[in-house]
Coordinates of C-alpha atoms in Angstrom, one line a residue:
Chain A
M1 CA 0.0 0.0 0.0
K2 CA 1.4 3.4 -1.0
N3 CA 2.0 6.2 1.5
K4 CA 0.3 9.6 1.2
G5 CA 3.6 11.5 0.1
S6 CA 4.2 9.1 -2.8
T7 CA 0.5 9.5 -4.0
N8 CA 0.8 13.3 -3.9
T9 CA 4.1 13.2 -5.9
I10 CA 2.5 11.0 -8.6
L11 CA -0.6 13.3 -8.7
L12 CA 1.6 16.4 -8.9
E13 CA 3.7 14.8 -11.6
T14 CA 0.6 13.8 -13.6
I15 CA -0.7 17.4 -13.4
A16 CA 2.7 18.7 -14.5
F17 CA 2.8 16.2 -17.3
V18 CA -0.6 17.3 -18.6
I19 CA 0.2 21.0 -18.2
F20 CA 3.5 20.6 -20.1
N21 CA 1.8 18.7 -22.9
L22 CA -1.0 21.2 -23.2
A23 CA 1.5 24.1 -23.2
F24 CA 3.6 22.4 -25.8
F25 CA 0.8 21.7 -28.2
F26 CA -0.7 25.2 -27.6
I27 CA 2.6 26.8 -28.6
L28 CA 2.8 24.6 -31.7
L29 CA -0.8 25.6 -32.6
I30 CA 0.1 29.3 -32.2
F31 CA 3.2 28.8 -34.3
V32 CA 1.3 27.1 -37.1
Y33 CA -1.5 29.6 -37.0
N34 CA 0.9 32.6 -37.3
S35 CA 2.8 30.8 -40.1
G36 CA -0.4 30.7 -42.0
S37 CA -0.4 34.4 -42.4
Q38 CA 3.2 34.6 -43.6
T39 CA 3.4 37.9 -45.5
F40 CA 6.3 36.8 -47.7
V41 CA 4.1 34.3 -49.5
Y42 CA 1.4 37.0 -50.3
E43 CA 4.0 39.6 -51.3
Q44 CA 5.7 37.2 -53.6
S45 CA 2.5 35.8 -55.3
Y46 CA 0.9 39.3 -55.8
A47 CA 4.1 40.9 -57.2
K48 CA 4.5 38.0 -59.7
Q49 CA 0.9 38.0 -60.6
I50 CA 0.8 41.7 -61.3
A51 CA 4.1 41.6 -63.3
L52 CA 2.8 38.7 -65.4
L53 CA -0.6 40.5 -66.0
I54 CA 1.3 43.6 -67.2
D55 CA 3.5 41.5 -69.6
N56 CA 0.4 39.8 -71.0
A57 CA -1.6 42.9 -71.4
K58 CA -2.3 45.0 -74.5
T59 CA -2.3 48.7 -74.7
D60 CA -5.3 50.7 -73.5
M61 CA -6.4 48.0 -71.1
I62 CA -7.5 48.1 -67.5
I63 CA -7.1 44.9 -65.5
M64 CA -8.9 44.6 -62.2
V65 CA -7.3 42.4 -59.5
N66 CA -9.2 41.4 -56.4
V67 CA -6.9 42.2 -53.4
V68 CA -9.3 41.6 -50.5
E69 CA -7.0 38.9 -49.0
I70 CA -3.9 41.1 -48.9
N71 CA -5.9 44.1 -47.7
K72 CA -7.0 42.0 -44.7
I73 CA -3.4 41.1 -43.8
A74 CA -2.3 44.7 -44.3
L75 CA -5.0 45.9 -41.9
E76 CA -3.8 43.3 -39.3
K77 CA -0.2 44.5 -39.7
N78 CA -1.3 48.2 -39.6
K79 CA 0.1 48.8 -43.1
P80 CA -1.6 51.7 -44.9
L81 CA -3.5 50.2 -47.9
D82 CA -2.1 52.8 -50.3
K83 CA 1.4 51.8 -49.5
I84 CA 1.1 48.0 -50.3
F85 CA 1.6 48.2 -54.1
Y86 CA 4.4 50.2 -55.5
L87 CA 5.5 50.6 -59.1
D88 CA 9.1 51.5 -60.0
K89 CA 8.6 52.7 -63.5
G90 CA 12.3 53.5 -64.0
N91 CA 13.3 49.9 -63.4
N92 CA 10.1 48.2 -64.6
K93 CA 9.5 46.6 -61.2
V94 CA 6.3 45.9 -59.2
S95 CA 6.8 45.8 -55.5
V96 CA 4.4 44.5 -52.9
S97 CA 5.0 45.3 -49.2
L98 CA 3.1 44.2 -46.1
N99 CA 6.0 45.1 -43.7
P100 CA 7.4 48.4 -42.7
S101 CA 10.9 47.2 -43.5
G102 CA 10.4 46.2 -47.1
G103 CA 8.6 44.0 -49.6
Y104 CA 9.0 41.7 -52.6
S105 CA 9.6 43.0 -56.1
Y106 CA 9.4 41.4 -59.6
S107 CA 10.2 42.9 -63.0
Y108 CA 8.1 43.1 -66.1
F109 CA 9.6 43.4 -69.6
S110 CA 6.8 45.3 -71.4
D111 CA 7.4 48.9 -72.5
Y112 CA 4.0 50.2 -71.5
N113 CA 3.0 53.2 -69.4
V114 CA 1.6 51.4 -66.3
D115 CA -0.4 52.9 -63.4
L116 CA -1.8 51.1 -60.3
K117 CA -4.9 52.5 -58.6
L118 CA -6.4 50.9 -55.5
N119 CA -10.2 51.2 -55.2
G120 CA -11.4 49.4 -52.1
D121 CA -10.8 45.7 -52.6
W122 CA -9.9 46.1 -56.3
L123 CA -6.5 47.0 -57.8
S124 CA -6.7 48.6 -61.2
I125 CA -3.7 48.1 -63.5
I126 CA -4.0 50.7 -66.2
I127 CA -2.0 50.0 -69.3
T128 CA -1.4 52.8 -71.9
R129 CA 1.0 53.2 -74.7
V130 CA 4.3 55.0 -74.0
N131 CA 4.2 58.4 -75.6
Chain B
M1 CA 11.8 16.9 -5.8
L2 CA 9.4 16.1 -8.6
F3 CA 12.0 14.2 -10.6
N4 CA 13.6 12.6 -7.6
N5 CA 10.9 9.9 -7.4
K6 CA 12.5 7.6 -10.0
K7 CA 9.5 5.3 -10.4
A8 CA 7.1 8.1 -11.2
S9 CA 9.5 10.1 -13.4
E10 CA 10.3 7.1 -15.4
K11 CA 6.6 6.7 -16.2
L12 CA 5.8 10.3 -17.2
L13 CA 8.3 13.1 -17.3
S14 CA 11.3 11.1 -18.6
I15 CA 14.0 12.5 -20.8
W16 CA 12.5 10.3 -23.6
W17 CA 9.2 12.1 -23.4
F18 CA 11.0 15.5 -23.8
F19 CA 12.9 13.9 -26.7
V20 CA 9.6 12.9 -28.4
L21 CA 8.2 16.4 -27.9
G22 CA 11.3 17.8 -29.4
V23 CA 11.1 15.6 -32.4
I24 CA 7.4 16.4 -33.0
G25 CA 7.9 20.1 -32.5
G26 CA 11.1 20.2 -34.6
G27 CA 9.4 18.2 -37.4
I28 CA 6.4 20.6 -37.5
V29 CA 8.6 23.7 -37.5
L30 CA 10.9 22.3 -40.2
G31 CA 7.9 21.3 -42.3
V32 CA 6.3 24.8 -42.0
F33 CA 9.6 26.5 -42.9
I34 CA 10.2 24.2 -46.0
Y35 CA 6.6 24.9 -47.1
Y36 CA 6.8 28.7 -46.9
S37 CA 10.3 28.9 -48.3
A38 CA 9.1 27.3 -51.5
D39 CA 9.4 29.6 -54.5
T40 CA 6.5 30.3 -56.8
A41 CA 8.1 29.5 -60.1
V42 CA 6.7 31.6 -63.0
K43 CA 9.8 31.7 -65.2
S44 CA 8.2 29.3 -67.8
V45 CA 5.0 31.4 -67.8
E46 CA 7.1 34.5 -68.5
A47 CA 8.8 32.7 -71.4
D48 CA 5.4 31.7 -72.8
I49 CA 4.1 35.3 -72.5
L50 CA 7.3 36.6 -74.2
I51 CA 6.8 34.1 -77.1
N52 CA 3.1 35.1 -77.5
N53 CA 4.1 38.8 -77.6
L54 CA 6.7 38.1 -80.3
I55 CA 4.4 35.9 -82.4
N56 CA 1.6 38.5 -82.2
C57 CA 3.9 41.2 -83.5
V58 CA 5.5 39.3 -86.3
S59 CA 2.4 37.6 -87.6
H60 CA -1.3 38.2 -88.2
E61 CA -3.9 35.6 -89.0
G62 CA -1.3 33.0 -90.3
Y63 CA 0.7 35.6 -92.3
F64 CA 4.0 37.2 -91.6
N65 CA 3.8 41.0 -91.3
D66 CA 5.1 42.5 -94.5
N67 CA 8.0 44.4 -92.9
V68 CA 9.3 41.6 -90.6
L69 CA 12.0 40.5 -93.0
N70 CA 13.1 44.1 -93.4
E71 CA 16.3 44.9 -91.5
T72 CA 14.7 48.1 -90.1
F73 CA 12.0 46.1 -88.3
N74 CA 12.5 46.9 -84.6
F75 CA 11.3 44.1 -82.3
F76 CA 11.5 46.3 -79.2
N77 CA 9.2 49.0 -80.6
E78 CA 6.9 46.7 -82.6
C79 CA 6.4 44.2 -79.8
N80 CA 6.3 46.8 -76.9
L81 CA 9.4 45.3 -75.2
N82 CA 11.5 47.5 -73.0
K83 CA 15.0 47.5 -74.5
R84 CA 16.6 48.1 -71.2
M85 CA 15.2 44.8 -69.9
F86 CA 16.9 42.9 -72.7
S87 CA 20.4 44.1 -72.3
I88 CA 23.4 41.9 -71.6
G89 CA 23.1 40.4 -68.1
S90 CA 19.4 40.8 -68.0
F91 CA 16.9 38.1 -67.0
Y92 CA 15.4 37.6 -70.5
Y93 CA 16.4 36.2 -73.9
F94 CA 14.6 35.7 -77.2
N95 CA 15.6 34.3 -80.5
V96 CA 13.4 34.7 -83.6
S97 CA 14.4 32.7 -86.6
I98 CA 12.6 32.4 -90.0
Y99 CA 13.5 29.4 -92.2
D100 CA 12.7 28.8 -95.9
K101 CA 12.8 25.0 -95.8
D102 CA 16.1 24.4 -94.1
Y103 CA 17.7 27.7 -95.1
L104 CA 17.8 30.4 -92.4
V105 CA 16.6 33.6 -94.0
Y106 CA 16.2 35.8 -90.9
N107 CA 17.4 35.8 -87.3
K108 CA 17.0 38.3 -84.5
T109 CA 18.0 37.9 -80.9
G110 CA 17.6 40.0 -77.8
G111 CA 18.6 39.8 -74.1
D112 CA 21.3 37.8 -72.4
Y113 CA 22.8 35.4 -75.0
S114 CA 24.2 33.1 -72.3
L115 CA 20.6 32.0 -71.5
E116 CA 20.3 30.2 -74.9
A117 CA 22.7 27.4 -73.9
D118 CA 21.0 27.1 -70.5
C119 CA 17.6 27.0 -72.3
R120 CA 18.7 24.1 -74.5
V121 CA 19.7 22.2 -71.4
A122 CA 16.6 23.1 -69.4
M123 CA 14.3 22.0 -72.1
K124 CA 15.9 18.5 -72.1
I125 CA 15.9 17.8 -68.4
K126 CA 13.1 17.6 -65.9
N127 CA 13.0 19.6 -62.7
A128 CA 15.6 22.1 -63.9
D129 CA 14.7 24.5 -61.1
K130 CA 18.0 26.4 -61.2
Y131 CA 17.9 26.8 -65.0
P132 CA 15.9 29.5 -66.8
G133 CA 12.3 28.8 -67.7
C134 CA 12.2 28.4 -71.5
S135 CA 9.8 27.8 -74.3
E136 CA 10.2 27.2 -78.0
I137 CA 7.6 27.2 -80.7
S138 CA 7.8 26.4 -84.4
Y139 CA 5.1 26.6 -87.0
P140 CA 4.6 27.6 -90.7
L141 CA 3.4 31.0 -91.8
S142 CA 2.6 32.4 -95.2
Y143 CA 4.8 35.2 -96.7
G144 CA 3.5 36.3 -100.0
N145 CA 3.0 33.0 -102.0
K146 CA 5.7 31.2 -99.9
T147 CA 5.4 29.2 -96.7
L148 CA 8.2 30.0 -94.3
R149 CA 8.8 28.4 -90.8
L150 CA 8.9 30.6 -87.8
V151 CA 10.9 29.4 -84.8
V152 CA 10.8 31.4 -81.6
L153 CA 12.8 30.6 -78.5
A154 CA 12.3 32.6 -75.3
G155 CA 13.7 32.3 -71.8
S156 CA 13.5 34.0 -68.4
N157 CA 15.8 33.6 -65.5
Q158 CA 14.1 36.1 -63.2
I159 CA 14.0 35.1 -59.5
G160 CA 12.7 38.4 -58.0
G161 CA 13.6 39.3 -54.4
K162 CA 13.1 41.3 -51.3
V163 CA 13.6 45.0 -51.6
P164 CA 13.6 47.9 -49.1
I165 CA 10.5 50.1 -49.5
K166 CA 11.0 53.8 -48.9

């Protein structure tokens, strides 16, 4: 028959074991959940998508891109919506940024005059001929 | 005190249990990092788009444009391509050839010439991730009362990258 001290130790250890396990899996869940909103993936996919749309466009065309997902993340990250998409016309580059430190950029090879305009959840890519 | 009771600690909070937790946690973290570090490869799509642009400006409804074979035909102006993006050391390359049977009657290239050899290799092997994305197309087109063969090769080696935003 076990004494009272031994029973208490086993009970204490069982509680500690359960708490350790719960804490461990809770931390893992938080990590996986936070990884799901990795900004780098969104920056990369939107920059490439916009660059490819510009290259595939014809002159005097307006292409509308739904940006509701990236807007949602920008709001979570306190990033002003008008600062997400940036066009470097001198170097033919599209940049998408969800972080204050920087973003992801991708080049396009077409020689069009391109403008980006954000209207709510839609980004307009306006393609006109270079004068 | 908690770990001094050998019998109990062997059952629950043993070093092996922490090892198991470490392996599970490490595996999940590694998996997540591998998943999110994967690159979205669009180099082949870019090459296809470049080929489409070139074909659209040299041909129309199955016919060559009249001035294509003219030496003054400027691919960059006619095809709306930015000449700066096709300089030596750039990410892009194209080669437009026109054959009369087996005789090369016209050839025009643009971009980084070193990509052509890489493209030849990349089109032969599977999973050539480090090579440029390339496409080649060949088909007959009418020119006056002749039928010539248009061969267009295009490649892109653009990776993109992180940039500081001002």
